[in-house]
XYZ file of C-alpha atoms in Angstrom:
385
model
C 78.360 -0.831 103.397
C 76.190 2.276 103.346
C 73.623 2.583 106.126
C 70.299 4.231 105.329
C 67.368 5.215 107.534
C 64.445 2.850 107.880
C 61.772 5.542 107.930
C 59.958 5.973 104.642
C 59.548 9.093 102.582
C 59.378 7.341 99.228
C 58.746 3.845 97.931
C 61.045 1.333 96.274
C 58.242 -1.066 95.499
C 59.451 -2.399 92.119
C 62.722 -3.830 90.790
C 63.022 -0.854 88.449
C 62.875 1.608 91.342
C 65.384 -0.436 93.339
C 67.814 -0.564 90.400
C 67.405 3.191 89.980
C 68.166 3.702 93.686
C 71.312 1.574 93.959
C 73.733 3.980 92.184
C 72.568 6.772 94.490
C 73.057 4.600 97.576
C 76.615 3.752 96.514
C 77.535 7.096 94.929
C 78.582 5.398 91.678
C 77.328 2.911 89.090
C 78.417 -0.602 90.144
C 80.151 -2.958 87.733
C 81.213 -6.593 88.161
C 79.827 -6.608 91.704
C 76.986 -7.861 93.853
C 74.861 -5.313 95.684
C 72.795 -6.441 98.665
C 70.009 -4.223 100.011
C 69.738 -5.320 103.628
C 66.353 -5.094 105.331
C 65.135 -4.728 108.884
C 61.535 -5.840 108.487
C 60.097 -3.592 105.759
C 62.778 -0.941 106.257
C 65.951 -0.603 104.234
C 68.875 -0.631 106.689
C 72.012 -0.810 104.554
C 73.405 -1.259 101.058
C 76.404 -3.544 100.625
C 78.586 -3.828 97.502
C 81.296 -6.474 97.023
C 83.274 -7.399 93.902
C 82.294 -10.630 92.205
C 84.932 -13.376 92.492
C 86.843 -14.170 89.314
C 85.565 -17.397 87.686
C 89.127 -18.543 86.994
C 89.914 -18.477 90.731
C 87.763 -21.546 91.293
C 85.178 -22.712 93.771
C 87.248 -22.139 96.907
C 87.215 -18.399 96.384
C 83.485 -18.481 95.609
C 82.874 -20.279 98.911
C 84.913 -17.703 100.831
C 83.108 -14.908 99.001
C 79.687 -16.235 100.040
C 80.802 -16.746 103.637
C 82.154 -13.201 103.829
C 78.886 -11.759 102.516
C 76.835 -13.696 105.060
C 79.069 -12.369 107.852
C 78.769 -8.796 106.601
C 74.974 -8.991 106.373
C 74.795 -10.167 109.989
C 76.756 -7.113 111.111
C 73.522 -5.172 110.577
C 71.474 -5.514 113.789
C 68.187 -7.365 113.344
C 68.701 -7.897 109.609
C 65.846 -10.007 108.261
C 66.101 -10.109 104.484
C 68.024 -8.967 101.429
C 67.431 -8.063 97.821
C 70.343 -9.124 95.624
C 71.566 -7.528 92.371
C 74.500 -8.959 90.436
C 75.971 -6.400 88.050
C 77.601 -8.656 85.469
C 77.224 -6.490 82.374
C 76.798 -9.750 80.436
C 74.084 -10.929 78.062
C 72.413 -14.204 79.102
C 72.295 -17.196 76.822
C 69.223 -19.342 76.167
C 67.440 -20.695 79.211
C 67.038 -19.512 82.788
C 70.056 -21.415 84.085
C 72.261 -19.579 81.567
C 72.019 -16.287 83.473
C 75.569 -15.020 84.111
C 77.065 -16.004 87.492
C 74.037 -18.156 88.334
C 76.458 -20.387 90.265
C 77.143 -17.561 92.726
C 73.436 -17.063 93.422
C 72.964 -20.796 93.964
C 75.777 -20.664 96.515
C 74.974 -17.362 98.261
C 71.190 -17.494 98.523
C 70.999 -20.836 100.415
C 73.837 -19.704 102.715
C 71.887 -16.581 103.614
C 68.694 -18.552 104.193
C 70.489 -21.050 106.427
C 71.765 -18.124 108.509
C 68.213 -16.793 108.974
C 68.181 -14.164 106.209
C 65.352 -14.316 103.680
C 66.368 -13.612 100.077
C 63.381 -11.807 98.580
C 64.687 -11.636 95.028
C 67.899 -11.739 93.029
C 68.510 -10.001 89.713
C 71.112 -10.212 86.994
C 71.826 -6.710 85.716
C 73.321 -6.751 82.262
C 74.347 -3.952 79.937
C 70.803 -3.187 78.793
C 68.410 -5.628 80.459
C 67.773 -7.300 83.807
C 66.473 -10.764 84.714
C 65.315 -12.421 87.925
C 67.345 -15.438 88.970
C 64.338 -16.767 90.875
C 61.682 -16.544 88.159
C 61.664 -19.144 85.395
C 58.074 -18.596 84.267
C 57.453 -16.990 80.879
C 54.155 -15.717 82.273
C 55.853 -13.120 84.460
C 59.483 -13.117 83.380
C 60.094 -13.208 79.625
C 63.219 -15.023 78.462
C 64.643 -11.796 77.044
C 64.272 -10.105 80.452
C 63.266 -6.514 81.081
C 64.744 -3.243 79.894
C 66.863 -1.455 82.448
C 65.016 1.615 83.725
C 65.735 4.994 82.206
C 66.985 6.774 85.323
C 65.703 10.119 84.116
C 62.156 8.750 84.146
C 62.079 7.051 87.544
C 60.562 8.760 90.558
C 63.323 7.451 92.807
C 66.069 8.974 90.651
C 64.301 12.315 90.441
C 63.824 12.477 94.216
C 67.463 11.607 94.831
C 68.668 14.234 92.350
C 66.491 16.865 94.000
C 68.051 15.854 97.332
C 71.514 16.519 95.871
C 72.620 13.003 94.852
C 74.692 12.614 91.676
C 76.231 9.145 91.142
C 79.613 8.998 89.410
C 80.185 6.754 86.402
C 83.179 5.250 88.193
C 84.546 5.308 91.723
C 86.391 8.579 92.327
C 90.138 8.091 92.769
C 91.011 11.581 93.972
C 91.920 12.909 90.534
C 90.384 15.793 88.600
C 90.556 18.488 91.297
C 91.368 21.762 89.540
C 94.607 23.525 90.586
C 94.067 26.745 92.498
C 94.981 30.026 90.812
C 97.174 30.987 93.805
C 98.877 27.598 94.131
C 102.343 28.966 93.432
C 102.066 31.562 96.214
C 100.786 28.990 98.728
C 103.622 26.630 97.807
C 106.128 29.427 98.467
C 104.640 30.033 101.912
C 104.749 26.288 102.620
C 108.447 26.159 101.771
C 109.143 29.082 104.102
C 107.226 27.401 106.951
C 109.139 24.144 106.551
C 112.387 26.081 106.938
C 111.079 28.019 109.937
C 109.857 24.891 111.719
C 113.178 23.131 111.075
C 111.671 19.798 112.065
C 109.909 21.197 115.135
C 106.283 21.435 113.991
C 104.017 23.377 116.398
C 101.559 20.500 116.535
C 99.073 21.855 119.056
C 98.850 25.180 117.205
C 98.221 23.397 113.924
C 95.566 21.155 115.489
C 93.805 24.244 116.826
C 93.988 25.847 113.363
C 92.225 22.826 111.885
C 89.705 22.947 114.738
C 88.835 26.583 113.941
C 88.341 25.638 110.310
C 86.018 22.743 111.149
C 83.967 24.711 113.646
C 83.496 27.801 111.472
C 80.649 28.398 109.043
C 81.585 26.223 106.012
C 81.403 29.128 103.550
C 83.552 31.350 105.756
C 86.009 28.512 106.386
C 86.342 27.717 102.682
C 86.928 31.377 101.857
C 89.650 31.679 104.502
C 91.339 28.484 103.382
C 91.514 29.703 99.786
C 92.421 33.353 100.388
C 94.614 33.340 103.528
C 97.627 31.877 101.784
C 99.897 31.657 104.835
C 97.166 29.901 106.812
C 96.513 27.474 103.968
C 100.239 26.759 103.717
C 100.288 25.812 107.398
C 97.481 23.325 106.785
C 99.514 21.721 104.004
C 102.668 21.523 106.120
C 100.700 19.915 108.958
C 99.832 16.985 106.705
C 103.461 15.864 106.675
C 103.358 15.412 110.448
C 101.996 11.944 111.221
C 100.509 12.911 114.584
C 98.611 15.917 113.206
C 97.450 13.945 110.165
C 96.181 11.030 112.238
C 94.321 13.175 114.732
C 92.303 15.093 112.084
C 89.507 12.471 111.748
C 89.251 12.322 115.541
C 89.206 16.132 115.714
C 86.335 16.215 113.231
C 84.408 13.317 114.712
C 84.852 13.999 118.419
C 85.707 17.704 118.747
C 88.631 19.934 119.662
C 88.631 19.367 123.429
C 88.971 15.590 123.133
C 91.473 15.896 120.275
C 93.812 18.233 122.154
C 93.651 16.064 125.269
C 94.391 12.938 123.224
C 97.286 14.730 121.541
C 98.787 15.659 124.931
C 98.476 12.098 126.242
C 99.994 10.526 123.127
C 102.795 13.108 123.073
C 103.868 12.027 126.540
C 104.358 8.499 125.162
C 103.604 7.089 128.609
C 100.702 6.836 131.027
C 98.142 6.738 128.244
C 94.699 7.634 129.585
C 91.084 7.570 128.454
C 91.577 10.325 125.856
C 94.255 8.431 123.939
C 92.191 5.224 124.193
C 89.178 7.107 122.786
C 91.432 8.355 119.964
C 92.686 4.858 119.135
C 89.223 3.281 119.272
C 87.800 5.961 117.024
C 90.445 5.570 114.312
C 89.942 1.780 114.326
C 86.150 2.115 114.225
C 85.647 0.274 117.511
C 84.422 3.297 119.471
C 80.918 3.254 120.943
C 80.432 6.948 120.152
C 78.325 8.577 117.454
C 80.665 10.511 115.156
C 79.881 14.138 114.368
C 79.034 13.551 110.726
C 78.541 17.221 109.876
C 82.109 18.072 110.862
C 83.442 14.896 109.218
C 81.712 15.910 105.996
C 83.354 19.334 106.242
C 86.767 17.708 106.690
C 86.116 15.624 103.560
C 85.391 18.681 101.448
C 88.393 20.599 102.800
C 90.690 17.649 102.054
C 89.263 17.230 98.586
C 89.785 20.911 97.751
C 93.333 20.912 99.131
C 94.227 18.303 96.500
C 94.258 21.290 94.133
C 97.477 22.572 95.728
C 98.985 19.522 97.465
C 102.139 17.788 96.287
C 104.044 14.633 97.219
C 103.310 13.227 100.656
C 100.749 15.985 101.272
C 98.595 14.503 98.499
C 99.087 10.981 99.886
C 97.983 12.191 103.321
C 94.875 13.875 101.890
C 93.930 10.753 99.905
C 94.277 8.667 103.071
C 92.110 11.066 105.057
C 89.470 10.990 102.332
C 89.718 7.215 102.255
C 89.332 6.940 106.042
C 86.238 9.159 105.952
C 84.667 7.029 103.210
C 85.525 3.901 105.202
C 83.936 5.465 108.288
C 80.796 6.097 106.233
C 80.711 2.468 105.140
C 81.883 3.188 101.594
C 84.491 0.468 101.465
C 84.891 0.373 97.683
C 85.473 4.120 97.491
C 87.888 3.973 100.407
C 89.973 1.206 98.808
C 90.207 3.197 95.590
C 91.516 6.251 97.441
C 94.073 4.224 99.432
C 95.224 2.650 96.167
C 95.600 6.150 94.703
C 97.737 7.171 97.692
C 99.935 4.126 97.121
C 100.153 5.041 93.450
C 101.875 8.259 94.526
C 104.005 6.583 97.214
C 104.036 2.754 97.268
C 105.526 2.795 100.775
C 103.067 5.234 102.360
C 102.440 3.369 105.589
C 98.952 4.617 106.490
C 97.638 3.650 103.064
C 99.222 0.205 103.344
C 97.701 -0.385 106.781
C 94.224 0.818 105.814
C 94.222 -1.136 102.556
C 95.139 -4.294 104.458
C 92.391 -3.609 107.011
C 89.742 -3.145 104.327
C 90.802 -6.218 102.403
C 89.922 -8.308 105.466
C 86.356 -6.933 105.293
C 86.658 -4.909 108.506
C 84.288 -1.956 108.829
C 83.635 0.430 111.743
C 81.158 -0.821 114.322
C 78.924 2.206 113.883
C 78.345 1.340 110.195
C 75.984 -1.464 111.233
C 74.133 0.693 113.772
C 71.445 2.833 112.094
C 71.402 5.130 115.116
C 75.105 6.010 114.785
C 75.971 5.481 111.123
C 76.350 8.067 108.423
C 73.156 8.251 106.435
C 72.053 9.286 103.010
C 70.039 12.461 103.007
C 67.035 10.819 101.350
C 65.283 7.909 103.028
C 63.705 4.864 101.517
C 61.658 1.764 102.218
C 61.312 -1.380 100.201
C 57.982 -3.116 99.779
C 57.762 -6.877 99.981
């Protein structure tokens, strides 16, 4: 679920503009999924994407699917309505009732209405055309449907591109990061550090190194990470320490002072205090705080770039950190893909297993449903009734 501001700087007044907006809201072009645009009055509050259930799995799964979606919609405070888009990629047959996955709309829409959520419209999005599930009149909705909008010609797409948005064709799985030219040298330094530490990693020093990186000017920090090879090697080695790895999201989201205090409390393994509780709540998404999204974004970019030199469990750790950040932002589909990529490298990597299990239950951080605390897209939008 991606939370977006409710203030308006551009209009999504037509289905074409909404369909042009959805890939930007998600960061990728959805396939075989339902996308719900969740409203608070006239304002767009959140965008939710969930895979469509497999037809061969029967009605029981379809019922569970609809119930889960209703629950997720109600996690958005004061949600009043939704627009629904089913990305089936299929061509309809003859007649309105032949629209692909019409059975899912007939199940989900009434369930939402019974729960107090108005369904303003629902669209089938095929490979080249879209249709409304709710309009059977030839006067306004021709049987052949409407052409999908050419993104390059829509105002919404152009505004999003200007704001820096660039949807991917598929969900990024952590691959494709170019190897660094000095990778071999950094790997040599990393090997030396592992021998020097001899199992006794200077955790607090490494946490403070990460803190300096996150608090520095991003350009300066990136330059240091790429050119100070011994420093970069220490960052890599730190990823193999579970405590340092786990505290990095908290360090980014809550700051160095809280992170160091939490580290000291957890290291004592007894008499846990408020700092360690804050740490635990934050990682599980149950904290009442507002994360520092600027620093969290910086951590994401650092982790992504480090994939160009990481190997083995270092890469698994980076993929899990990237997955946690996407989960924290409400990008559940992207997070699951990254956790699956981590498990592809190490099927027993425990953090990936735990996070994958958590996401498969539909759990999302509490702040995702709070527009005042959630990560937000840089460009705002409002839907017209």
